[in-house]
Amino acid sequence: MAEFTMDLNDDQKQVRDWLHGFAKDVIRPAAAEWDEREETPWPVIQEAAKVGIYSLDFYAQQFFDPTGLGIPVAMEELFWGDAGIALSIVGTGLAAVGVLANGTEEQIGTWIPQMYGDVTDVKVAAFCSSEPDAGSDVASMRTKAVYDEAKDEWVLNGTKTWATNGGIANVHVVVAVVDPELGSKGHASFIVPPNTPGLTQGQKFKKHGIRASHTAEVVLEDVRVPGHCLLGGKEKLDERLARSREKAKAGGGERVKNAAMATFEASRPAVGAMAVGTARAAYDYALDYAKTREQFGRPIIDNQGIAFQLADMRTQIDAARLLVWRASWMATTGKKFESAEGSMSKLYASETAKKVTGQAIQILGGNGYTREYPVERMHRDAAIYTIFEGTSEIQRLVIARTLSGMPIR
Ligand SMILES: Cc1cc2nc3c(=O)[nH]c(=O)nc-3n(C[C@H](O)[C@H](O)[C@H](O)COP(=O)(O)OP(=O)(O)OC[C@H]3O[C@@H](n4cnc5c(N)ncnc54)[C@H](O)[C@@H]3O)c2cc1C
């Protein structure tokens, strides 16, 4: 088992520098344009595919790095370039991980390549869990999946919302209720293959930030998918449901509900790393600006009022990265999050990104408030990190419950 270390090995350094180069030379220069266009940056995704960054191989290599640092290092660099474009590049990976984690080998081999497409015809994938009435409260999900035994098909009905790449994805992974009595334990995930009738895109959201990333409703009307599209297979689902029913009978109802909030615990450090990338981008920009902008005959960084802000920004970014790396290392090496370390990392990194990008605007003065300078966009982008993959309030709830053992509401 890998010991925790902050020393990246030579391979990791090489990957980090390669990604940084792509972020600096390809992503950052395209950021303002795609933010204004509010469209998926297909040409940039294609560039990423050409060099091997937009691929399952790359994602899996980072995911299975035994030190746990592969994913956080990659996320930080790509999101340093631009959050909206980077989310368009890694959004498919989030759906792919859903299949890697729950799918059979055959499902992984069949569907993940279709999520990415190929260099000449890149595709994206979407992970659809949230619903209009089931955001933080995942257990109140209503989208239903009913098994049609005669045809060996599942029939999906419901409305998903906030789906990154929803409606434009080649492959959608949809979470649906198969047993409403069991809360989130009665959910299962399904692949909806390309061009399946009944799946349509609803409203596309016009957002505050990460505007290069497509976010939309996904409407499912009598969507029929073959039995083999149930991730993990029917036998495994039936066993899991039977176990959950036994537990619920034995009075495990509250535990069933609490488990919903812990579901994404392991993926949260990755979102923390995205936030660290955005925060570092704004800090880097503000530091350079403060050294060159002169007022009262000297650079503004000569004032403690500015220099101390930068000192605090950098300290908080480094602290956030440490929490993210610790949580990623724990998750990869199979250490239990006894103190909700995954949630801690996401909470602190996302709040840091919001704060630091706001300070960067202040340091740039009037320029910081315009779209001519990137910190304004970074501040809008940073606001997403305290919302998706569990809001800051939900992270605090998970941490407080874990630490106290009390059913805090
Ligand atoms: C740009 C974007 C992309 C997204 N991508 C995806 C995606 O790809 N797939 C997907 O499935 N979902 C996605 N989401 C959905 C995201 O995960 C949800 O928005 C998030 O979980 C919050 O749910 P909600 O918006 O319904 O807010 P609500 O749950 O309605 O929360 C509203 C407010 O109430 C607070 N609150 C709720 N419950 C409690 C409580 N018990 N205690 C204290 N405070 C509470 C929240 O913290 C928040 O401040 C995305 C969202 C956005 C904005």
Tab-separated table of N, CA and C and ligand atoms in Angstrom, residues 87 91 94 126-138 160-166 173 175 205 207 209-210 213-216 261 264 384 386-395 397 401 408-409, ligand 1:
chain	number	residue	atom	x	y	z
A	87	LEU	N	-14.420	21.045	-17.493
A	87	LEU	CA	-15.555	20.181	-17.144
A	87	LEU	C	-16.109	19.492	-18.392
A	91	GLY	N	-16.141	15.702	-17.868
A	91	GLY	CA	-17.521	15.312	-17.553
A	91	GLY	C	-17.827	13.874	-17.956
A	94	LEU	N	-16.662	11.344	-15.453
A	94	LEU	CA	-17.503	11.149	-14.269
A	94	LEU	C	-18.567	10.086	-14.552
A	126	ALA	N	-23.119	11.488	-20.132
A	126	ALA	CA	-23.757	12.240	-19.048
A	126	ALA	C	-24.129	11.298	-17.911
A	127	PHE	N	-24.052	11.822	-16.688
A	127	PHE	CA	-24.483	11.071	-15.509
A	127	PHE	C	-25.699	11.800	-14.944
A	128	CYS	N	-26.852	11.129	-14.944
A	128	CYS	CA	-28.106	11.802	-14.584
A	128	CYS	C	-28.676	11.231	-13.297
A	129	SER	N	-28.499	11.980	-12.215
A	129	SER	CA	-29.054	11.567	-10.934
A	129	SER	C	-30.051	12.613	-10.432
A	130	SER	N	-29.647	13.899	-10.403
A	130	SER	CA	-30.492	14.955	-9.819
A	130	SER	C	-31.821	15.091	-10.539
A	131	GLU	N	-32.835	15.459	-9.767
A	131	GLU	CA	-34.173	15.718	-10.319
A	131	GLU	C	-34.697	17.034	-9.755
A	132	PRO	N	-35.769	17.581	-10.357
A	132	PRO	CA	-36.291	18.854	-9.855
A	132	PRO	C	-36.610	18.803	-8.355
A	133	ASP	N	-37.131	17.683	-7.866
A	133	ASP	CA	-37.462	17.586	-6.439
A	133	ASP	C	-36.512	16.686	-5.669
A	134	ALA	N	-35.411	16.324	-6.260
A	134	ALA	CA	-34.423	15.479	-5.572
A	134	ALA	C	-33.019	15.980	-5.901
A	135	GLY	N	-32.595	17.003	-5.151
A	135	GLY	CA	-31.244	17.542	-5.315
A	135	GLY	C	-30.384	16.992	-4.192
A	136	SER	N	-30.308	17.755	-3.102
A	136	SER	CA	-29.553	17.269	-1.931
A	136	SER	C	-30.182	15.990	-1.387
A	137	ASP	N	-31.501	15.935	-1.447
A	137	ASP	CA	-32.234	14.779	-0.916
A	137	ASP	C	-32.382	13.713	-2.007
A	138	VAL	N	-31.276	13.038	-2.253
A	138	VAL	CA	-31.229	12.060	-3.354
A	138	VAL	C	-32.302	10.971	-3.171
A	160	LYS	N	-34.948	14.173	-15.312
A	160	LYS	CA	-33.673	14.457	-14.658
A	160	LYS	C	-33.333	15.920	-14.913
A	161	THR	N	-32.597	16.511	-13.985
A	161	THR	CA	-32.205	17.892	-14.228
A	161	THR	C	-30.735	18.106	-13.910
A	162	TRP	N	-30.213	19.241	-14.334
A	162	TRP	CA	-28.816	19.627	-14.076
A	162	TRP	C	-27.809	18.642	-14.652
A	163	ALA	N	-28.176	17.893	-15.652
A	163	ALA	CA	-27.238	16.872	-16.138
A	163	ALA	C	-26.153	17.522	-17.010
A	164	THR	N	-24.898	17.392	-16.571
A	164	THR	CA	-23.764	17.849	-17.383
A	164	THR	C	-23.738	16.972	-18.638
A	165	ASN	N	-23.761	17.607	-19.802
A	165	ASN	CA	-23.821	16.915	-21.107
A	165	ASN	C	-25.180	16.236	-21.360
A	166	GLY	N	-26.185	16.533	-20.536
A	166	GLY	CA	-27.504	15.912	-20.715
A	166	GLY	C	-28.111	16.258	-22.069
A	173	VAL	N	-25.966	7.778	-18.420
A	173	VAL	CA	-26.108	6.867	-17.283
A	173	VAL	C	-27.203	7.474	-16.407
A	175	VAL	N	-29.791	7.187	-13.099
A	175	VAL	CA	-30.109	6.533	-11.822
A	175	VAL	C	-31.624	6.582	-11.666
A	205	PHE	N	-29.759	25.022	-19.478
A	205	PHE	CA	-29.653	26.119	-18.518
A	205	PHE	C	-28.636	27.165	-18.952
A	207	LYS	N	-26.195	29.641	-17.473
A	207	LYS	CA	-25.625	29.623	-16.130
A	207	LYS	C	-24.784	30.859	-15.800
A	209	GLY	N	-21.766	30.586	-14.237
A	209	GLY	CA	-20.368	30.255	-14.555
A	209	GLY	C	-20.282	28.918	-15.265
A	210	ILE	N	-19.053	28.379	-15.379
A	210	ILE	CA	-18.761	27.169	-16.174
A	210	ILE	C	-19.693	27.081	-17.395
A	213	SER	N	-19.597	24.520	-20.248
A	213	SER	CA	-20.077	23.161	-19.968
A	213	SER	C	-21.590	23.141	-20.117
A	214	HIS	N	-22.084	22.190	-20.886
A	214	HIS	CA	-23.507	22.095	-21.197
A	214	HIS	C	-24.252	21.450	-20.012
A	215	THR	N	-25.305	22.112	-19.542
A	215	THR	CA	-26.098	21.571	-18.432
A	215	THR	C	-27.566	21.623	-18.838
A	216	ALA	N	-28.273	20.503	-18.740
A	216	ALA	CA	-29.663	20.490	-19.225
A	216	ALA	C	-30.516	19.452	-18.499
A	261	MET	N	-26.284	10.174	1.527
A	261	MET	CA	-25.409	11.349	1.608
A	261	MET	C	-23.940	10.954	1.542
A	264	PHE	N	-21.444	9.763	-2.479
A	264	PHE	CA	-20.450	10.425	-3.326
A	264	PHE	C	-19.183	10.795	-2.570
A	384	ILE	N	-19.694	27.229	-8.537
A	384	ILE	CA	-20.300	25.896	-8.712
A	384	ILE	C	-19.788	24.891	-7.687
A	386	THR	N	-19.279	24.922	-4.558
A	386	THR	CA	-19.983	24.768	-3.274
A	386	THR	C	-21.399	24.240	-3.492
A	387	ILE	N	-21.740	23.945	-4.767
A	387	ILE	CA	-23.100	23.468	-5.073
A	387	ILE	C	-23.113	22.018	-5.557
A	388	PHE	N	-22.347	21.718	-6.641
A	388	PHE	CA	-22.537	20.342	-7.165
A	388	PHE	C	-21.718	19.289	-6.409
A	389	GLU	N	-22.097	18.029	-6.618
A	389	GLU	CA	-21.536	16.891	-5.852
A	389	GLU	C	-21.746	17.106	-4.354
A	390	GLY	N	-22.886	17.696	-3.988
A	390	GLY	CA	-23.186	17.948	-2.578
A	390	GLY	C	-22.810	19.370	-2.190
A	391	THR	N	-23.810	20.145	-1.753
A	391	THR	CA	-23.551	21.549	-1.374
A	391	THR	C	-22.662	21.600	-0.120
A	392	SER	N	-22.174	22.803	0.188
A	392	SER	CA	-21.347	22.957	1.400
A	392	SER	C	-22.143	22.572	2.646
A	393	GLU	N	-23.447	22.883	2.630
A	393	GLU	CA	-24.266	22.545	3.808
A	393	GLU	C	-24.346	21.026	3.970
A	394	ILE	N	-24.469	20.326	2.854
A	394	ILE	CA	-24.545	18.854	2.938
A	394	ILE	C	-23.190	18.287	3.379
A	395	GLN	N	-22.097	18.896	2.927
A	395	GLN	CA	-20.772	18.418	3.398
A	395	GLN	C	-20.678	18.594	4.910
A	397	LEU	N	-23.080	18.657	6.986
A	397	LEU	CA	-23.984	17.676	7.602
A	397	LEU	C	-23.292	16.312	7.699
A	401	ARG	N	-22.345	14.703	11.262
A	401	ARG	CA	-22.935	13.405	11.625
A	401	ARG	C	-21.855	12.370	11.891
A	408	ILE	N	-27.926	14.544	13.082
A	408	ILE	CA	-28.107	16.002	12.943
A	408	ILE	C	-28.843	16.318	11.637
A	409	ARG	N	-29.791	17.246	11.711
A	409	ARG	CA	-30.589	17.585	10.521
A	409	ARG	C	-30.271	18.981	10.020
B	1	LIG	C1	-23.775	23.316	-13.267
B	1	LIG	C2	-24.304	22.107	-12.580
B	1	LIG	C3	-23.936	20.856	-13.038
B	1	LIG	C4	-24.455	19.715	-12.428
B	1	LIG	N1	-24.157	18.485	-12.933
B	1	LIG	C5	-24.842	17.405	-12.483
B	1	LIG	C6	-24.710	16.143	-13.147
B	1	LIG	O1	-23.956	15.989	-14.098
B	1	LIG	N2	-25.478	15.108	-12.718
B	1	LIG	C7	-26.329	15.248	-11.657
B	1	LIG	O2	-27.003	14.266	-11.326
B	1	LIG	N3	-26.464	16.417	-10.999
B	1	LIG	C8	-25.745	17.502	-11.387
B	1	LIG	N4	-25.898	18.718	-10.750
B	1	LIG	C9	-26.841	18.824	-9.633
B	1	LIG	C10	-26.215	19.156	-8.297
B	1	LIG	O3	-25.573	18.041	-7.767
B	1	LIG	C11	-27.337	19.717	-7.394
B	1	LIG	O4	-27.625	21.010	-7.854
B	1	LIG	C12	-26.935	19.747	-5.945
B	1	LIG	O5	-26.877	18.439	-5.428
B	1	LIG	C13	-27.916	20.558	-5.083
B	1	LIG	O6	-29.234	20.194	-5.311
B	1	LIG	P1	-30.329	21.334	-5.598
B	1	LIG	O7	-29.787	22.216	-6.670
B	1	LIG	O8	-31.625	20.677	-5.835
B	1	LIG	O9	-30.392	22.206	-4.265
B	1	LIG	P2	-31.289	21.913	-2.981
B	1	LIG	O10	-31.076	20.522	-2.520
B	1	LIG	O11	-32.686	22.362	-3.233
B	1	LIG	O12	-30.619	22.896	-1.924
B	1	LIG	C14	-30.954	24.284	-1.832
B	1	LIG	C15	-30.230	24.869	-0.611
B	1	LIG	O13	-30.709	24.210	0.579
B	1	LIG	C16	-29.630	23.661	1.294
B	1	LIG	N5	-30.030	22.416	1.966
B	1	LIG	C17	-30.720	21.365	1.449
B	1	LIG	N6	-30.885	20.417	2.373
B	1	LIG	C18	-30.289	20.860	3.502
B	1	LIG	C19	-30.100	20.322	4.810
B	1	LIG	N7	-30.555	19.117	5.147
B	1	LIG	N8	-29.443	21.090	5.734
B	1	LIG	C20	-28.961	22.304	5.396
B	1	LIG	N9	-29.102	22.868	4.180
B	1	LIG	C21	-29.759	22.140	3.244
B	1	LIG	C22	-28.552	23.402	0.238
B	1	LIG	O14	-27.273	23.317	0.820
B	1	LIG	C23	-28.714	24.621	-0.649
B	1	LIG	O15	-28.050	25.716	-0.094
B	1	LIG	C24	-25.331	19.852	-11.320
B	1	LIG	C25	-25.684	21.136	-10.845
B	1	LIG	C26	-25.200	22.248	-11.476
B	1	LIG	C27	-25.631	23.605	-10.976
